XYZ file of N, CA and C in Angstrom:
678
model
N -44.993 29.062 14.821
C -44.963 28.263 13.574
C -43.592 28.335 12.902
N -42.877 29.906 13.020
C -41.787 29.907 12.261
C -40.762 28.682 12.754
N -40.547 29.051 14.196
C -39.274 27.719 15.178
C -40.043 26.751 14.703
N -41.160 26.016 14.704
C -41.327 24.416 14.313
C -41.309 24.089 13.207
N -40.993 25.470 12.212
C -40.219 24.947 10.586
C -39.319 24.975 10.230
N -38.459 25.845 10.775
C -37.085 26.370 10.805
C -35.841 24.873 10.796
N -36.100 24.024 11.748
C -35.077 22.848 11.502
C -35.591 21.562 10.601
N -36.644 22.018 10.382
C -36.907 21.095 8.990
C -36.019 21.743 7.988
N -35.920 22.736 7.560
C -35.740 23.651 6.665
C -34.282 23.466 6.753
N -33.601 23.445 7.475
C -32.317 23.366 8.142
C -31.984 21.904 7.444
N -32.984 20.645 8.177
C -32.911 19.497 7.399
C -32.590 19.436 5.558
N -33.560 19.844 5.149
C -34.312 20.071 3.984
C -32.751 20.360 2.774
N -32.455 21.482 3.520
C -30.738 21.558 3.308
C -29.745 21.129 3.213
N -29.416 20.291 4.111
C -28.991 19.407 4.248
C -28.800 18.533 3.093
N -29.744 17.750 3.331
C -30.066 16.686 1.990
C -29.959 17.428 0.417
N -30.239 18.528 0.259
C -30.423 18.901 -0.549
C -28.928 19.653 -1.464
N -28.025 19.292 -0.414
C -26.281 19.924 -0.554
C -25.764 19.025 -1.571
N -25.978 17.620 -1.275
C -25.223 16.929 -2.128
C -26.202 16.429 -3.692
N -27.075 16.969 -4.085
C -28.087 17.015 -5.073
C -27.232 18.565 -5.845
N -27.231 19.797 -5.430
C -26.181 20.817 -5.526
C -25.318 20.599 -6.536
N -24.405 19.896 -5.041
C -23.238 19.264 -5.625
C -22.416 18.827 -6.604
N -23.674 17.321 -7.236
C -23.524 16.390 -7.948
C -24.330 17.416 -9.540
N -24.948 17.967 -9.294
C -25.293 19.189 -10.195
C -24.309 19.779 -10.963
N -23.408 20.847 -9.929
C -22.291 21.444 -10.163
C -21.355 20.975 -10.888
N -21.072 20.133 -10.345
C -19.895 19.166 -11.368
C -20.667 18.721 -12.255
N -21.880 18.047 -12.756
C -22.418 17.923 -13.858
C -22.213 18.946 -14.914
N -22.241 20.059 -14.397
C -22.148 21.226 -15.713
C -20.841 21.826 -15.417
N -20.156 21.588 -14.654
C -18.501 21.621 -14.580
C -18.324 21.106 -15.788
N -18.649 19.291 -15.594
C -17.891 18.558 -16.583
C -18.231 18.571 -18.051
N -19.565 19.405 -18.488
C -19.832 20.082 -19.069
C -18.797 20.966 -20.099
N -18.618 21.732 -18.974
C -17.915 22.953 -19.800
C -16.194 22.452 -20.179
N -15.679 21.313 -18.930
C -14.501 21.274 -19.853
C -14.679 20.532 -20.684
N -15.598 19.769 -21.073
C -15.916 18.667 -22.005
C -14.734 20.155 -23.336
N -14.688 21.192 -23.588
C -14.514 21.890 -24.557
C -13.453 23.192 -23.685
N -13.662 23.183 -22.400
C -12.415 24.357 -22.039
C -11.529 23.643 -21.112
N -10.279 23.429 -21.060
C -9.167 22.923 -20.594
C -9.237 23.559 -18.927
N -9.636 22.766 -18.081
C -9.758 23.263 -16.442
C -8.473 23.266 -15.698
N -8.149 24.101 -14.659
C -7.453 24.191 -13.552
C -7.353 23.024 -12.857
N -6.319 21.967 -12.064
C -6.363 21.628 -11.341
C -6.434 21.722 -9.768
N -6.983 21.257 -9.093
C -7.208 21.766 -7.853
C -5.908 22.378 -7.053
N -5.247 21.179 -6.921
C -3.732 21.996 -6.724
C -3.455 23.699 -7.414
N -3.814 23.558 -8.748
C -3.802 24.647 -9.201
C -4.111 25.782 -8.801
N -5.415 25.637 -8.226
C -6.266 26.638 -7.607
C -5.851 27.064 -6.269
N -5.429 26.331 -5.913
C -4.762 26.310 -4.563
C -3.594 27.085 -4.253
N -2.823 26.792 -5.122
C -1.507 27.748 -5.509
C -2.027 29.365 -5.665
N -2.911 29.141 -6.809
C -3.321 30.426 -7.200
C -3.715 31.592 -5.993
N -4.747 30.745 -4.784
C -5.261 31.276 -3.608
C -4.109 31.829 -3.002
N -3.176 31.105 -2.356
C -1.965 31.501 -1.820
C -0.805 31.881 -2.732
N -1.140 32.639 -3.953
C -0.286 33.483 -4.358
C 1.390 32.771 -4.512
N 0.745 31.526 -5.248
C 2.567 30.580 -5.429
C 2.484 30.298 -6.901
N 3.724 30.310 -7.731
C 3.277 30.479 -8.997
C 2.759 29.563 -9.680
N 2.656 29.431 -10.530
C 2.342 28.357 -11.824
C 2.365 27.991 -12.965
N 3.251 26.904 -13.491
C 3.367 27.139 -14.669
C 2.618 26.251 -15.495
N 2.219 26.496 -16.740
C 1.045 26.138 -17.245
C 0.519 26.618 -18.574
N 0.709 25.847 -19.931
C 0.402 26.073 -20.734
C -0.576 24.765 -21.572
N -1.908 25.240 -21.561
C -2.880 24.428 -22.357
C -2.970 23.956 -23.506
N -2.505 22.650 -24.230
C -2.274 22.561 -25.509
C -3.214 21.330 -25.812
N -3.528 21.640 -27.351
C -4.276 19.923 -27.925
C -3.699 18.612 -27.891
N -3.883 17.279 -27.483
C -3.267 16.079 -27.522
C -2.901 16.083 -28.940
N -2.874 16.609 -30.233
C -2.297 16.678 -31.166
C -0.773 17.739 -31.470
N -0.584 18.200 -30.068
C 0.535 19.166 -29.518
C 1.352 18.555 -28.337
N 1.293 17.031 -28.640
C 1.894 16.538 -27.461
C 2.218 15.271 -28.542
N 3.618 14.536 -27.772
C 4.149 13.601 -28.230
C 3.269 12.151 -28.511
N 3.138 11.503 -29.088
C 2.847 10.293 -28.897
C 3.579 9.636 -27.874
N 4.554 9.694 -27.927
C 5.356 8.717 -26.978
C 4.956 9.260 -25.435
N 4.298 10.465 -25.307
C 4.482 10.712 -23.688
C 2.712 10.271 -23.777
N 2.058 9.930 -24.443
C 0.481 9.453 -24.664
C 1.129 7.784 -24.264
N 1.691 7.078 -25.010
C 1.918 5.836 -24.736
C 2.759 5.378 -23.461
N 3.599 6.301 -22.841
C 4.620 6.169 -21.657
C 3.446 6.068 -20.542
N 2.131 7.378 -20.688
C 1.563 7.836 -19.499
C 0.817 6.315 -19.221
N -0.113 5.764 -20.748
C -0.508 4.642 -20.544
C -0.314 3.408 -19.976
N 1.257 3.103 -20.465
C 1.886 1.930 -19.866
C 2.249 2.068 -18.569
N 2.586 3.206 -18.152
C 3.061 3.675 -16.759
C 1.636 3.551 -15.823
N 0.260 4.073 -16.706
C -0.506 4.580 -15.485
C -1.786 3.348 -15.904
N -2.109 3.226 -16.449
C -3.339 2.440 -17.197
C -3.416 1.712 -18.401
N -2.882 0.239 -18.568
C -2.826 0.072 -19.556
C -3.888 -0.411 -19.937
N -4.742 -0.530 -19.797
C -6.259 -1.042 -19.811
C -7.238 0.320 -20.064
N -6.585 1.479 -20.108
C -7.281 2.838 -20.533
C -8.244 2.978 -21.556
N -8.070 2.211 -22.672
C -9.192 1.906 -24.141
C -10.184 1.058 -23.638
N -10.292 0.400 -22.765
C -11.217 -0.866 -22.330
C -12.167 -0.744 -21.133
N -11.794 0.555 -20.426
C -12.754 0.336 -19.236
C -13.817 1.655 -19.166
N -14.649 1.282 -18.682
C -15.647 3.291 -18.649
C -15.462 3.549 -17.593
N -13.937 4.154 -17.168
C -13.278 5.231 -16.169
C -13.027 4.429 -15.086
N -13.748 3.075 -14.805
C -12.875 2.215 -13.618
C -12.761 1.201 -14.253
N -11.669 0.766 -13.993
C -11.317 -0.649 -13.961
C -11.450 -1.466 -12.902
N -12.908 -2.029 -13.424
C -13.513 -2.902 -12.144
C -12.481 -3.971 -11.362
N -11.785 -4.962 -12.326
C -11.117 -5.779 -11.915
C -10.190 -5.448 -10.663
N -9.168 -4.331 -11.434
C -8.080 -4.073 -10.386
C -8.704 -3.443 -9.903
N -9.897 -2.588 -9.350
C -10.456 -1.952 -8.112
C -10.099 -3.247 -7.148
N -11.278 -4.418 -7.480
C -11.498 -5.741 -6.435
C -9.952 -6.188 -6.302
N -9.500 -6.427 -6.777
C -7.856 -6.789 -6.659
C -7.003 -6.275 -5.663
N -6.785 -5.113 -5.828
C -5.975 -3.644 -5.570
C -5.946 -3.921 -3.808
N -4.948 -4.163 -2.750
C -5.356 -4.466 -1.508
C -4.704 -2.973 -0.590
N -5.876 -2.248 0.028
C -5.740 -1.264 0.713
C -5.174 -1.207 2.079
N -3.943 -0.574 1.811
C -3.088 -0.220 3.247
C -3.911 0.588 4.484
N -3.248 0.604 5.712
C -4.280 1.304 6.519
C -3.804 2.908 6.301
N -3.183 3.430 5.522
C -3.349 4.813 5.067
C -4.266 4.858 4.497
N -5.267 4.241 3.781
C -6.007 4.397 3.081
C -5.999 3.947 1.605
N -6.893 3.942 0.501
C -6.673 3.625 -0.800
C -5.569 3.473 -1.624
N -4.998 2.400 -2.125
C -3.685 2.966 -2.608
C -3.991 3.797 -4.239
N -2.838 3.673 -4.634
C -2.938 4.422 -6.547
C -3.390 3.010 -7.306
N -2.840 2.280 -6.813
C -3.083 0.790 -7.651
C -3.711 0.755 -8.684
N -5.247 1.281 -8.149
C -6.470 0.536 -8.791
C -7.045 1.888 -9.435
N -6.330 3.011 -9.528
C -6.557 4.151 -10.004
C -6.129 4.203 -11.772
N -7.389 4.349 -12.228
C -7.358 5.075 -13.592
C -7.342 6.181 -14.013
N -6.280 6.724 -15.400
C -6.328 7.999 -15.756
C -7.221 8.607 -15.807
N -8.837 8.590 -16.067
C -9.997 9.004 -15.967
C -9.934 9.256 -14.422
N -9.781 8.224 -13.315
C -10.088 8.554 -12.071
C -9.218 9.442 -11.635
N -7.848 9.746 -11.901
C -6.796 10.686 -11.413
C -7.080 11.388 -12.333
N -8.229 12.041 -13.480
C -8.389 13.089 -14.066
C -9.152 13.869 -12.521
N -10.009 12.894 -12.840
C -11.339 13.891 -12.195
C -10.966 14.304 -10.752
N -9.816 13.258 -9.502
C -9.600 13.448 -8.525
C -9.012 15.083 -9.090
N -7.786 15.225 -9.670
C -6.973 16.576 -9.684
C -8.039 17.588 -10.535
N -9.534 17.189 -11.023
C -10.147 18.891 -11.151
C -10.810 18.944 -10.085
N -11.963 17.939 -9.722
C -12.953 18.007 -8.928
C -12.775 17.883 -7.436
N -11.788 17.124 -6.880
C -11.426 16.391 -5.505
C -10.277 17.466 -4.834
N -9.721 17.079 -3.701
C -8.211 17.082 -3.500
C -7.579 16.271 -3.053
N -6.825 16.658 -3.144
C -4.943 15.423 -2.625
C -5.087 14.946 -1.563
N -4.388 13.658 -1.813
C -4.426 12.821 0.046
C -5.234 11.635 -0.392
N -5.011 10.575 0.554
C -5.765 9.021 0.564
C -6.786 9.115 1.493
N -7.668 8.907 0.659
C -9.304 8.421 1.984
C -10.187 7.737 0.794
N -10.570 6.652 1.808
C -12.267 6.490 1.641
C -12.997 7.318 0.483
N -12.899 8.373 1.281
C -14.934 9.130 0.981
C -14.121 9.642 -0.722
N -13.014 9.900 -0.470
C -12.445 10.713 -1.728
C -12.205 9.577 -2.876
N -12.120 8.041 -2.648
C -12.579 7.295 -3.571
C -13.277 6.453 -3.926
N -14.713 6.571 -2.791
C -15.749 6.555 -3.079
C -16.311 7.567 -3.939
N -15.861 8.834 -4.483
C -16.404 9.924 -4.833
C -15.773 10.018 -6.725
N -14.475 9.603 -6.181
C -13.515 9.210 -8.127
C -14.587 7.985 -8.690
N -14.781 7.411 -7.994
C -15.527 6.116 -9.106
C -16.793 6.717 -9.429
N -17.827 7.442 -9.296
C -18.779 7.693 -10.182
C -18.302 8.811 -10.870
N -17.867 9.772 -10.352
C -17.418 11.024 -11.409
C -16.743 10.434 -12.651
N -15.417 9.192 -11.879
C -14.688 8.829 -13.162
C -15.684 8.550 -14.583
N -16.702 7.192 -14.009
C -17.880 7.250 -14.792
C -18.353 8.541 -15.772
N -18.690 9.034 -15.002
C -19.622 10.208 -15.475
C -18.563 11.352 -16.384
N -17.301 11.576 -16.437
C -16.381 11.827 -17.132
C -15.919 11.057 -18.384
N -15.874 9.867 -18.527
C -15.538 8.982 -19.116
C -17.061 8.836 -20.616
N -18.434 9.429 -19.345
C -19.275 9.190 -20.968
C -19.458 10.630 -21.610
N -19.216 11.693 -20.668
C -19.289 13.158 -21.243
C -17.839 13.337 -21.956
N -16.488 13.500 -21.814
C -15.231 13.541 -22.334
C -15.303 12.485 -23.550
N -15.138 11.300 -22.725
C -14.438 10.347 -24.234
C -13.192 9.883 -23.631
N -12.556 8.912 -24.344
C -10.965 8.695 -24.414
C -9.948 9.793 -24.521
N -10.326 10.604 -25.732
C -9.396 11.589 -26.148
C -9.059 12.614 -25.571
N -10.448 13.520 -25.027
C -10.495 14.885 -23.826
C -10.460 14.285 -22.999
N -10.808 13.149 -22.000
C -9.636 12.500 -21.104
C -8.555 12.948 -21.087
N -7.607 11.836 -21.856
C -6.562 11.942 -21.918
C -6.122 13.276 -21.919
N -6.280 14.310 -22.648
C -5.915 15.634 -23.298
C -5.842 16.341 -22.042
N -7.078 16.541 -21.114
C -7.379 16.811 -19.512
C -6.231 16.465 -18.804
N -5.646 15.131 -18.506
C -5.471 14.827 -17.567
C -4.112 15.031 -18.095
N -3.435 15.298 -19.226
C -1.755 15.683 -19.210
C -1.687 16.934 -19.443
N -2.991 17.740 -19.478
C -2.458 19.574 -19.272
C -2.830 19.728 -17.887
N -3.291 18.635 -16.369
C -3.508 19.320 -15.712
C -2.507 18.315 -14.935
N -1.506 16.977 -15.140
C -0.805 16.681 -14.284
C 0.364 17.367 -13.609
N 0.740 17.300 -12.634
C 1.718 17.823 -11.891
C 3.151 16.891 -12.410
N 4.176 17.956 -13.128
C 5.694 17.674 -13.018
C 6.358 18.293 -12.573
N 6.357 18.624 -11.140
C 7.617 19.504 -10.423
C 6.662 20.461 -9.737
N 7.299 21.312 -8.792
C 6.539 22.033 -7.783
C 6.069 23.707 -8.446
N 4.777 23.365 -8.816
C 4.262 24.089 -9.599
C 4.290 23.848 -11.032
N 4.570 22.800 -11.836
C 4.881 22.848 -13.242
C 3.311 22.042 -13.251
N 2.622 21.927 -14.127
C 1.346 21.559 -14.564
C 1.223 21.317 -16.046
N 0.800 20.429 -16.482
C 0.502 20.009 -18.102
C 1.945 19.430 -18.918
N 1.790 18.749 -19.896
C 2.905 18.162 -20.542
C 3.631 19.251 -20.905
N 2.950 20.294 -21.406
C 3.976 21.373 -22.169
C 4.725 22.305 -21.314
N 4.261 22.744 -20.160
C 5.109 23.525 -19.529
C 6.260 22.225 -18.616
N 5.661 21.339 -18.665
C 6.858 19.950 -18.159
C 8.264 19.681 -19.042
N 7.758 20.184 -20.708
C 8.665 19.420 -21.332
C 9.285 20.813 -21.433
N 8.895 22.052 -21.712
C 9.969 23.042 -21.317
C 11.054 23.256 -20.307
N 10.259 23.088 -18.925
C 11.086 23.151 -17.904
C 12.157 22.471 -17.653
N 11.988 20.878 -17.858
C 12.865 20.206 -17.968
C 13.780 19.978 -19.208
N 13.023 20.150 -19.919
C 13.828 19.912 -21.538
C 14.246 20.442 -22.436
N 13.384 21.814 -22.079
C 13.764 23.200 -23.093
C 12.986 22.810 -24.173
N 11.834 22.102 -24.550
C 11.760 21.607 -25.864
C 10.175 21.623 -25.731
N 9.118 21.684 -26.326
C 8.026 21.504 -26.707
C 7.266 20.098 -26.350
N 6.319 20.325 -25.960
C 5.751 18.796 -25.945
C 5.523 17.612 -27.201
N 5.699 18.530 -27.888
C 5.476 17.552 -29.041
C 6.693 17.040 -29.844
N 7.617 17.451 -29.409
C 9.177 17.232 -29.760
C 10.146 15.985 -28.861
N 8.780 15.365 -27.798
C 9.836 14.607 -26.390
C 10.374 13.595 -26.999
N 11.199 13.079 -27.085
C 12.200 11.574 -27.298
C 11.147 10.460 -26.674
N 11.556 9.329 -26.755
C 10.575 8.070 -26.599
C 11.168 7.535 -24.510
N 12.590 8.689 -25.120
C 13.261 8.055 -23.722
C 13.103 9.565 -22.462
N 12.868 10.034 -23.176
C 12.232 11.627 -22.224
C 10.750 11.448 -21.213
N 9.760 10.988 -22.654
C 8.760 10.672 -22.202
C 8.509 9.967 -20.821
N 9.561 8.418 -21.131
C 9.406 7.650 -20.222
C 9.746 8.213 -18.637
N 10.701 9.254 -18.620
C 11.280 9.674 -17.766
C 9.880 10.684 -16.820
N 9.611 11.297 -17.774
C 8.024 12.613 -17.823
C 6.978 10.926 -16.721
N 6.803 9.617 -17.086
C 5.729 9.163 -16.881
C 6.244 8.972 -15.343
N 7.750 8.526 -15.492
C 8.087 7.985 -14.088
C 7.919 8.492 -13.072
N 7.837 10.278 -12.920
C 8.124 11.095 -12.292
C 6.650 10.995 -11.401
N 5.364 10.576 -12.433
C 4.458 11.014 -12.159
C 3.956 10.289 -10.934
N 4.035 9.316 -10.363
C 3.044 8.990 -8.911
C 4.145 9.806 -7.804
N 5.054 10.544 -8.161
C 5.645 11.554 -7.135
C 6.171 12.424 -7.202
N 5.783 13.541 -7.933
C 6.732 14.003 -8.838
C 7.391 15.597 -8.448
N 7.107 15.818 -6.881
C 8.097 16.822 -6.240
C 9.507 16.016 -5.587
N 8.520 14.792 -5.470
C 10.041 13.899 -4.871
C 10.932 13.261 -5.820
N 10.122 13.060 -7.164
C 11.089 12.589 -8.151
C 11.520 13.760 -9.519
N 12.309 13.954 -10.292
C 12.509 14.833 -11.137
C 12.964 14.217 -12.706
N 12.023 14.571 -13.388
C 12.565 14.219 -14.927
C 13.941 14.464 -15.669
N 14.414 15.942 -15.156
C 15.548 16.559 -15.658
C 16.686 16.210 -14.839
N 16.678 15.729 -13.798
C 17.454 15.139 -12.902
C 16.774 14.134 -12.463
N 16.783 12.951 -13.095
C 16.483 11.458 -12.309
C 17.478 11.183 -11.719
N 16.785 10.217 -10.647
C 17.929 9.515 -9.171
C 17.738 7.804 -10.392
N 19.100 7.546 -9.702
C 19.155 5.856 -10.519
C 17.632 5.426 -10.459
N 16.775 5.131 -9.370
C 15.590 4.835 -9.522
C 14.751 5.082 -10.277
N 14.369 6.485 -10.730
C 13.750 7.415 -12.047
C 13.846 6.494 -13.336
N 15.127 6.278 -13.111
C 15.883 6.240 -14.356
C 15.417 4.387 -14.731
N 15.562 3.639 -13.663
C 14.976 2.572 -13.882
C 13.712 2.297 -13.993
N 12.844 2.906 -13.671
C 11.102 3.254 -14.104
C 10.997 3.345 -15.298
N 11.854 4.654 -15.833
C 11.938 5.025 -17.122
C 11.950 3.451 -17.821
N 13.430 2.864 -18.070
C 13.708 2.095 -18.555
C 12.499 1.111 -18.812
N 12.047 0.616 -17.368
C 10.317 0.289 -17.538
C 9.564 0.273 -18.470
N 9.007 1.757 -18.143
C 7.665 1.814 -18.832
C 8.148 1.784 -20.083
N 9.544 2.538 -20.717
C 9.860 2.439 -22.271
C 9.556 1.239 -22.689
N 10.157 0.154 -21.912
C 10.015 -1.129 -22.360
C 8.701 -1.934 -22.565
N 7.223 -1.374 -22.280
C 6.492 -1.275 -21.963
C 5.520 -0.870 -23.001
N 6.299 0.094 -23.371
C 5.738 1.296 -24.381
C 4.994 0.610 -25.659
N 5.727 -0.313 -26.774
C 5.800 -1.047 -27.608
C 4.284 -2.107 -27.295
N 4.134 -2.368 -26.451
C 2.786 -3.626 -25.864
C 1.726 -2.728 -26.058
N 1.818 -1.685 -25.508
C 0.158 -0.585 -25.311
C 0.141 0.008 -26.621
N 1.011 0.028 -27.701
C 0.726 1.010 -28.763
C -0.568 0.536 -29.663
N -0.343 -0.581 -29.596
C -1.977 -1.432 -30.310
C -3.365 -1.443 -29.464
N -3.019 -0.831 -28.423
C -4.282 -0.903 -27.376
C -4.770 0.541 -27.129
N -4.663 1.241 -28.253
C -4.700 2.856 -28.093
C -5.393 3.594 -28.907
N -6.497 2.681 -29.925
C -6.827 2.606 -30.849
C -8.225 4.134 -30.294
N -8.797 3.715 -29.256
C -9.523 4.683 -28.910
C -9.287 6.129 -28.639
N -7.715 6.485 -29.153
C -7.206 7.528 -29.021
C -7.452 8.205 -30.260
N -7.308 7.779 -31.429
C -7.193 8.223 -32.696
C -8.508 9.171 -33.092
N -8.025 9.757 -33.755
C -9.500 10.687 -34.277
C -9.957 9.533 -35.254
């Protein structure tokens, strides 16, 4: 009797992993709803003993201008959508590497860098669009946002706006220039290959970008405000 239950049971498991799962991160997203999380990268570093720099601060400890740079740079449609932006998903046309950033929202590149890891696939954004969801009605606009610039990557090992705007700037996050910022947003879809404190002419023309940019999204940000 035991062997003719045993691979049910085995089955049973199975199915029952991704119920777990979708659990786990439920009360994950839970708890940072109120405690500032590690990014996976983060954790990763941490495992293999590589450093990290990293200091957790309130979106009221961070510039406006690097809130409006990240927007125009990454999502300007960020106040308007619940964590996907359906449109540019259908739009967005996928290379055979896989998914591009295109159609990626700050909500969805929150939750990829706590919950996911790095790299283009499929299954990994099939997996950002409901979490993004499901982040987007537990967080809000604001712990969003707040999340996803203490846990972005600026430089190899630098993590969050504030240890970004030190490293590069010597200066506090809440102190960045309008033209710093822009530099902080440019860096971001590559940002071991690109550098804020040393931009390549290219950097530097992103920058110029999104600054220019900056001014259009400031009225569309309304869902930021306390």
């Amino acid at each position: 009797m035991g062997r003719r239950w045993r691979p049910r049971r085995i089955v049973n498991l199975i199915l029952l992993l991704p119920i777990l799962g979708l659990v786990l991160m439920l009360m994950l997203a839970l708890v940072y709803s109120a405690v500032t999380p590690p990014s996976t990268l983060m954790l990763g570093r941490w495992l293999t003993r590589q450093p990290v720099q990293r200091e957790a601060v309130g979106l009221d400890a961070i510039s406006p201008h690097l809130v409006q740079a990240v927007v125009a740079s990454e999502d300007q449609r960020f106040c308007a959508h619940d964590g996907v932006d359906w449109g540019a998903l259908r739009t967005v046309v996928d290379d055979e590497e896989g998914p591009s950033r295109g159609a990626s929202t700050i909500t969805m590149q929150a939750v990829k860098n706590v919950f996911l890891w790095p790299g283009r696939s499929y299954i990994r954004k099939g997996l950002e669009i409901p979490l993004a969801v499901l982040a987007d009605a537990i967080w809000g606009k604001r712990r969003t946002m707040e999340i996803y610039l203490n846990i972005a990557e600026w430089g190899e090992g630098i993590f969050g706006a504030e240890a970004a705007s030190r490293h590069w700037f010597r200066k506090s996050a809440r102190d960045l220039t309008r033209s710093e910022a822009a530099l902080l947003a440019a860096t971001l879809p590559n940002p071991i290959a690109r550098s804020a404190g040393r931009p390549s002419r290219g950097v530097r023309a992103a920058a110029a970008r999104i600054q220019s940019r900056t001014g259009q999204v400031e009225g569309l940000m309304g869902c930021l405000r306390r």
